[in-house]
């Protein structure tokens, strides 16, 4: 449901992994041009899978446990994506490197991870509330 806070967090994570990578470049190459995620075929399926998991998690609002598991998988996927970005910048940041200046697009997985953790916290809170009400019946 839209009035739950975890839906807002998940929608922001969806925007962060589906829309913002098209807007913000990952880094600037040595020639000064912007390097978007579409230029490397490793990042395209990872961003796409992250957006798909966020969308499926938003749509499965009645199944809190399934939402929780999908968010954890999405966190792991974003950690892998963030690790690839760090590996790429640390390996290629020498004198003749392709990466000359880091862009804000590299931090999108970190923002997405924070939003997913907040969503999981809210889902856990809802689950505990439902369990406590079931105990009273």
PDB file of C-alpha atoms in Angstrom:
ATOM      1  CA  UNK A   1       0.000   0.000   0.000  1.00  0.00           C
ATOM      2  CA  UNK A   2       1.154   3.496  -0.745  1.00  0.00           C
ATOM      3  CA  UNK A   3       0.574   4.842   2.756  1.00  0.00           C
ATOM      4  CA  UNK A   4       3.205   2.574   4.293  1.00  0.00           C
ATOM      5  CA  UNK A   5       6.631   4.111   4.746  1.00  0.00           C
ATOM      6  CA  UNK A   6       8.452   1.084   3.336  1.00  0.00           C
ATOM      7  CA  UNK A   7       6.626   1.590   0.032  1.00  0.00           C
ATOM      8  CA  UNK A   8       8.014   5.114  -0.120  1.00  0.00           C
ATOM      9  CA  UNK A   9      11.520   3.833   0.620  1.00  0.00           C
ATOM     10  CA  UNK A  10      11.186   1.093  -1.986  1.00  0.00           C
ATOM     11  CA  UNK A  11       9.879   3.535  -4.582  1.00  0.00           C
ATOM     12  CA  UNK A  12      12.847   5.820  -3.933  1.00  0.00           C
ATOM     13  CA  UNK A  13      15.180   2.810  -4.282  1.00  0.00           C
ATOM     14  CA  UNK A  14      13.441   1.942  -7.555  1.00  0.00           C
ATOM     15  CA  UNK A  15      13.981   5.480  -8.844  1.00  0.00           C
ATOM     16  CA  UNK A  16      17.583   5.341  -7.653  1.00  0.00           C
ATOM     17  CA  UNK A  17      18.313   2.166  -9.616  1.00  0.00           C
ATOM     18  CA  UNK A  18      16.049   2.612 -12.657  1.00  0.00           C
ATOM     19  CA  UNK A  19      15.923   6.330 -13.493  1.00  0.00           C
ATOM     20  CA  UNK A  20      18.925   8.079 -11.966  1.00  0.00           C
ATOM     21  CA  UNK A  21      21.627   5.965 -13.706  1.00  0.00           C
ATOM     22  CA  UNK A  22      20.410   7.472 -16.983  1.00  0.00           C
ATOM     23  CA  UNK A  23      20.790  10.987 -15.546  1.00  0.00           C
ATOM     24  CA  UNK A  24      24.051  10.856 -13.588  1.00  0.00           C
ATOM     25  CA  UNK A  25      27.293   9.548 -15.143  1.00  0.00           C
ATOM     26  CA  UNK A  26      29.413   7.009 -13.312  1.00  0.00           C
ATOM     27  CA  UNK A  27      32.623   8.869 -14.053  1.00  0.00           C
ATOM     28  CA  UNK A  28      34.375  10.998 -16.640  1.00  0.00           C
ATOM     29  CA  UNK A  29      36.881   9.378 -18.936  1.00  0.00           C
ATOM     30  CA  UNK A  30      40.284  10.777 -19.836  1.00  0.00           C
ATOM     31  CA  UNK A  31      38.861  12.652 -22.829  1.00  0.00           C
ATOM     32  CA  UNK A  32      36.435  14.495 -20.565  1.00  0.00           C
ATOM     33  CA  UNK A  33      33.314  12.697 -21.758  1.00  0.00           C
ATOM     34  CA  UNK A  34      30.693  11.271 -19.437  1.00  0.00           C
ATOM     35  CA  UNK A  35      30.727   7.499 -18.886  1.00  0.00           C
ATOM     36  CA  UNK A  36      27.218   6.171 -18.248  1.00  0.00           C
ATOM     37  CA  UNK A  37      26.364   2.671 -17.064  1.00  0.00           C
ATOM     38  CA  UNK A  38      25.125   1.661 -20.536  1.00  0.00           C
ATOM     39  CA  UNK A  39      28.654   1.769 -21.938  1.00  0.00           C
ATOM     40  CA  UNK A  40      29.651  -1.376 -20.013  1.00  0.00           C
ATOM     41  CA  UNK A  41      27.509  -4.472 -20.360  1.00  0.00           C
ATOM     42  CA  UNK A  42      28.358  -5.656 -16.848  1.00  0.00           C
ATOM     43  CA  UNK A  43      26.449  -2.818 -15.204  1.00  0.00           C
ATOM     44  CA  UNK A  44      23.299  -2.909 -17.359  1.00  0.00           C
ATOM     45  CA  UNK A  45      21.885  -6.230 -16.076  1.00  0.00           C
ATOM     46  CA  UNK A  46      22.873  -5.414 -12.490  1.00  0.00           C
ATOM     47  CA  UNK A  47      21.027  -2.092 -12.504  1.00  0.00           C
ATOM     48  CA  UNK A  48      18.103  -3.736 -14.322  1.00  0.00           C
ATOM     49  CA  UNK A  49      17.891  -6.586 -11.821  1.00  0.00           C
ATOM     50  CA  UNK A  50      18.063  -4.151  -8.929  1.00  0.00           C
ATOM     51  CA  UNK A  51      15.208  -2.103 -10.390  1.00  0.00           C
ATOM     52  CA  UNK A  52      13.170  -5.263 -11.034  1.00  0.00           C
ATOM     53  CA  UNK A  53      13.634  -6.494  -7.476  1.00  0.00           C
ATOM     54  CA  UNK A  54      12.588  -3.109  -6.110  1.00  0.00           C
ATOM     55  CA  UNK A  55       9.483  -3.071  -8.304  1.00  0.00           C
ATOM     56  CA  UNK A  56       8.522  -6.625  -7.330  1.00  0.00           C
ATOM     57  CA  UNK A  57       9.030  -5.751  -3.694  1.00  0.00           C
ATOM     58  CA  UNK A  58       6.734  -2.721  -4.006  1.00  0.00           C
ATOM     59  CA  UNK A  59       4.072  -4.833  -5.711  1.00  0.00           C
ATOM     60  CA  UNK A  60       4.183  -7.624  -3.113  1.00  0.00           C
ATOM     61  CA  UNK A  61       3.063  -5.420  -0.236  1.00  0.00           C
ATOM     62  CA  UNK A  62       0.764  -8.098   1.211  1.00  0.00           C
ATOM     63  CA  UNK A  63       3.614 -10.592   1.657  1.00  0.00           C
ATOM     64  CA  UNK A  64       5.954  -8.943   4.141  1.00  0.00           C
ATOM     65  CA  UNK A  65       8.358 -11.874   4.499  1.00  0.00           C
ATOM     66  CA  UNK A  66       8.767 -12.140   0.741  1.00  0.00           C
ATOM     67  CA  UNK A  67       9.344  -8.382   0.588  1.00  0.00           C
ATOM     68  CA  UNK A  68      12.005  -8.674   3.287  1.00  0.00           C
ATOM     69  CA  UNK A  69      13.857 -11.439   1.414  1.00  0.00           C
ATOM     70  CA  UNK A  70      13.716  -9.593  -1.911  1.00  0.00           C
ATOM     71  CA  UNK A  71      15.118  -6.488  -0.233  1.00  0.00           C
ATOM     72  CA  UNK A  72      17.991  -8.491   1.221  1.00  0.00           C
ATOM     73  CA  UNK A  73      18.773  -9.913  -2.220  1.00  0.00           C
ATOM     74  CA  UNK A  74      18.634  -6.400  -3.619  1.00  0.00           C
ATOM     75  CA  UNK A  75      21.039  -5.185  -0.918  1.00  0.00           C
ATOM     76  CA  UNK A  76      23.491  -7.957  -1.845  1.00  0.00           C
ATOM     77  CA  UNK A  77      23.140  -7.073  -5.534  1.00  0.00           C
ATOM     78  CA  UNK A  78      23.805  -3.398  -4.840  1.00  0.00           C
ATOM     79  CA  UNK A  79      26.844  -4.323  -2.709  1.00  0.00           C
ATOM     80  CA  UNK A  80      28.200  -6.308  -5.671  1.00  0.00           C
ATOM     81  CA  UNK A  81      27.566  -3.326  -7.943  1.00  0.00           C
ATOM     82  CA  UNK A  82      29.266  -0.970  -5.506  1.00  0.00           C
ATOM     83  CA  UNK A  83      32.201  -3.386  -5.237  1.00  0.00           C
ATOM     84  CA  UNK A  84      32.566  -3.439  -9.021  1.00  0.00           C
ATOM     85  CA  UNK A  85      32.637   0.358  -9.080  1.00  0.00           C
ATOM     86  CA  UNK A  86      35.281   0.496  -6.361  1.00  0.00           C
ATOM     87  CA  UNK A  87      37.352  -2.197  -8.094  1.00  0.00           C
ATOM     88  CA  UNK A  88      37.154  -0.360 -11.391  1.00  0.00           C
ATOM     89  CA  UNK A  89      38.198   2.990  -9.954  1.00  0.00           C
ATOM     90  CA  UNK A  90      41.009   1.586  -7.823  1.00  0.00           C
ATOM     91  CA  UNK A  91      42.412  -0.571 -10.610  1.00  0.00           C
ATOM     92  CA  UNK A  92      42.187   2.023 -13.347  1.00  0.00           C
ATOM     93  CA  UNK A  93      43.076   5.187 -11.481  1.00  0.00           C
ATOM     94  CA  UNK A  94      46.704   5.300 -12.591  1.00  0.00           C
ATOM     95  CA  UNK A  95      48.292   7.720 -15.017  1.00  0.00           C
ATOM     96  CA  UNK A  96      46.858   6.248 -18.216  1.00  0.00           C
ATOM     97  CA  UNK A  97      43.502   5.319 -16.749  1.00  0.00           C
ATOM     98  CA  UNK A  98      40.096   5.598 -18.293  1.00  0.00           C
ATOM     99  CA  UNK A  99      38.653   7.001 -15.077  1.00  0.00           C
ATOM    100  CA  UNK A 100      39.826  10.531 -14.498  1.00  0.00           C
ATOM    101  CA  UNK A 101      37.038  11.904 -12.308  1.00  0.00           C
ATOM    102  CA  UNK A 102      34.423  10.038 -10.315  1.00  0.00           C
ATOM    103  CA  UNK A 103      30.785  10.908 -10.900  1.00  0.00           C
ATOM    104  CA  UNK A 104      27.800  10.919  -8.615  1.00  0.00           C
ATOM    105  CA  UNK A 105      26.414   7.855 -10.392  1.00  0.00           C
ATOM    106  CA  UNK A 106      28.903   5.671  -8.536  1.00  0.00           C
ATOM    107  CA  UNK A 107      27.138   6.416  -5.249  1.00  0.00           C
ATOM    108  CA  UNK A 108      23.667   5.411  -6.439  1.00  0.00           C
ATOM    109  CA  UNK A 109      24.046   1.815  -5.167  1.00  0.00           C
ATOM    110  CA  UNK A 110      25.046   3.141  -1.737  1.00  0.00           C
ATOM    111  CA  UNK A 111      21.961   5.357  -1.603  1.00  0.00           C
ATOM    112  CA  UNK A 112      19.850   2.423  -2.730  1.00  0.00           C
ATOM    113  CA  UNK A 113      21.341   0.227   0.016  1.00  0.00           C
ATOM    114  CA  UNK A 114      20.455   2.807   2.671  1.00  0.00           C
ATOM    115  CA  UNK A 115      16.887   3.048   1.368  1.00  0.00           C
ATOM    116  CA  UNK A 116      16.519  -0.744   1.283  1.00  0.00           C
ATOM    117  CA  UNK A 117      17.799  -1.072   4.846  1.00  0.00           C
ATOM    118  CA  UNK A 118      15.280   1.531   5.987  1.00  0.00           C
ATOM    119  CA  UNK A 119      12.520  -0.339   4.135  1.00  0.00           C
ATOM    120  CA  UNK A 120      13.531  -3.617   5.784  1.00  0.00           C
ATOM    121  CA  UNK A 121      13.467  -1.934   9.171  1.00  0.00           C
ATOM    122  CA  UNK A 122       9.912  -0.697   8.523  1.00  0.00           C
ATOM    123  CA  UNK A 123       8.823  -4.113   7.233  1.00  0.00           C
ATOM    124  CA  UNK A 124      10.210  -5.754  10.372  1.00  0.00           C
ATOM    125  CA  UNK A 125       8.331  -3.220  12.486  1.00  0.00           C
ATOM    126  CA  UNK A 126       5.062  -4.028  10.654  1.00  0.00           C
ATOM    127  CA  UNK A 127       5.660  -7.749  11.029  1.00  0.00           C
ATOM    128  CA  UNK A 128       6.257  -7.397  14.765  1.00  0.00           C
ATOM    129  CA  UNK A 129       3.075  -5.337  15.079  1.00  0.00           C
ATOM    130  CA  UNK A 130       1.009  -7.977  13.283  1.00  0.00           C
ATOM    131  CA  UNK A 131       2.486 -10.728  15.456  1.00  0.00           C
ATOM    132  CA  UNK A 132       1.706  -8.808  18.638  1.00  0.00           C
ATOM    133  CA  UNK A 133      -1.903  -8.268  17.547  1.00  0.00           C
ATOM    134  CA  UNK A 134      -2.216 -11.973  16.704  1.00  0.00           C
ATOM    135  CA  UNK A 135      -1.031 -12.835  20.200  1.00  0.00           C
ATOM    136  CA  UNK A 136      -3.823 -10.786  21.721  1.00  0.00           C
ATOM    137  CA  UNK A 137      -6.602 -12.609  19.832  1.00  0.00           C
TER     138      UNK A 137
END
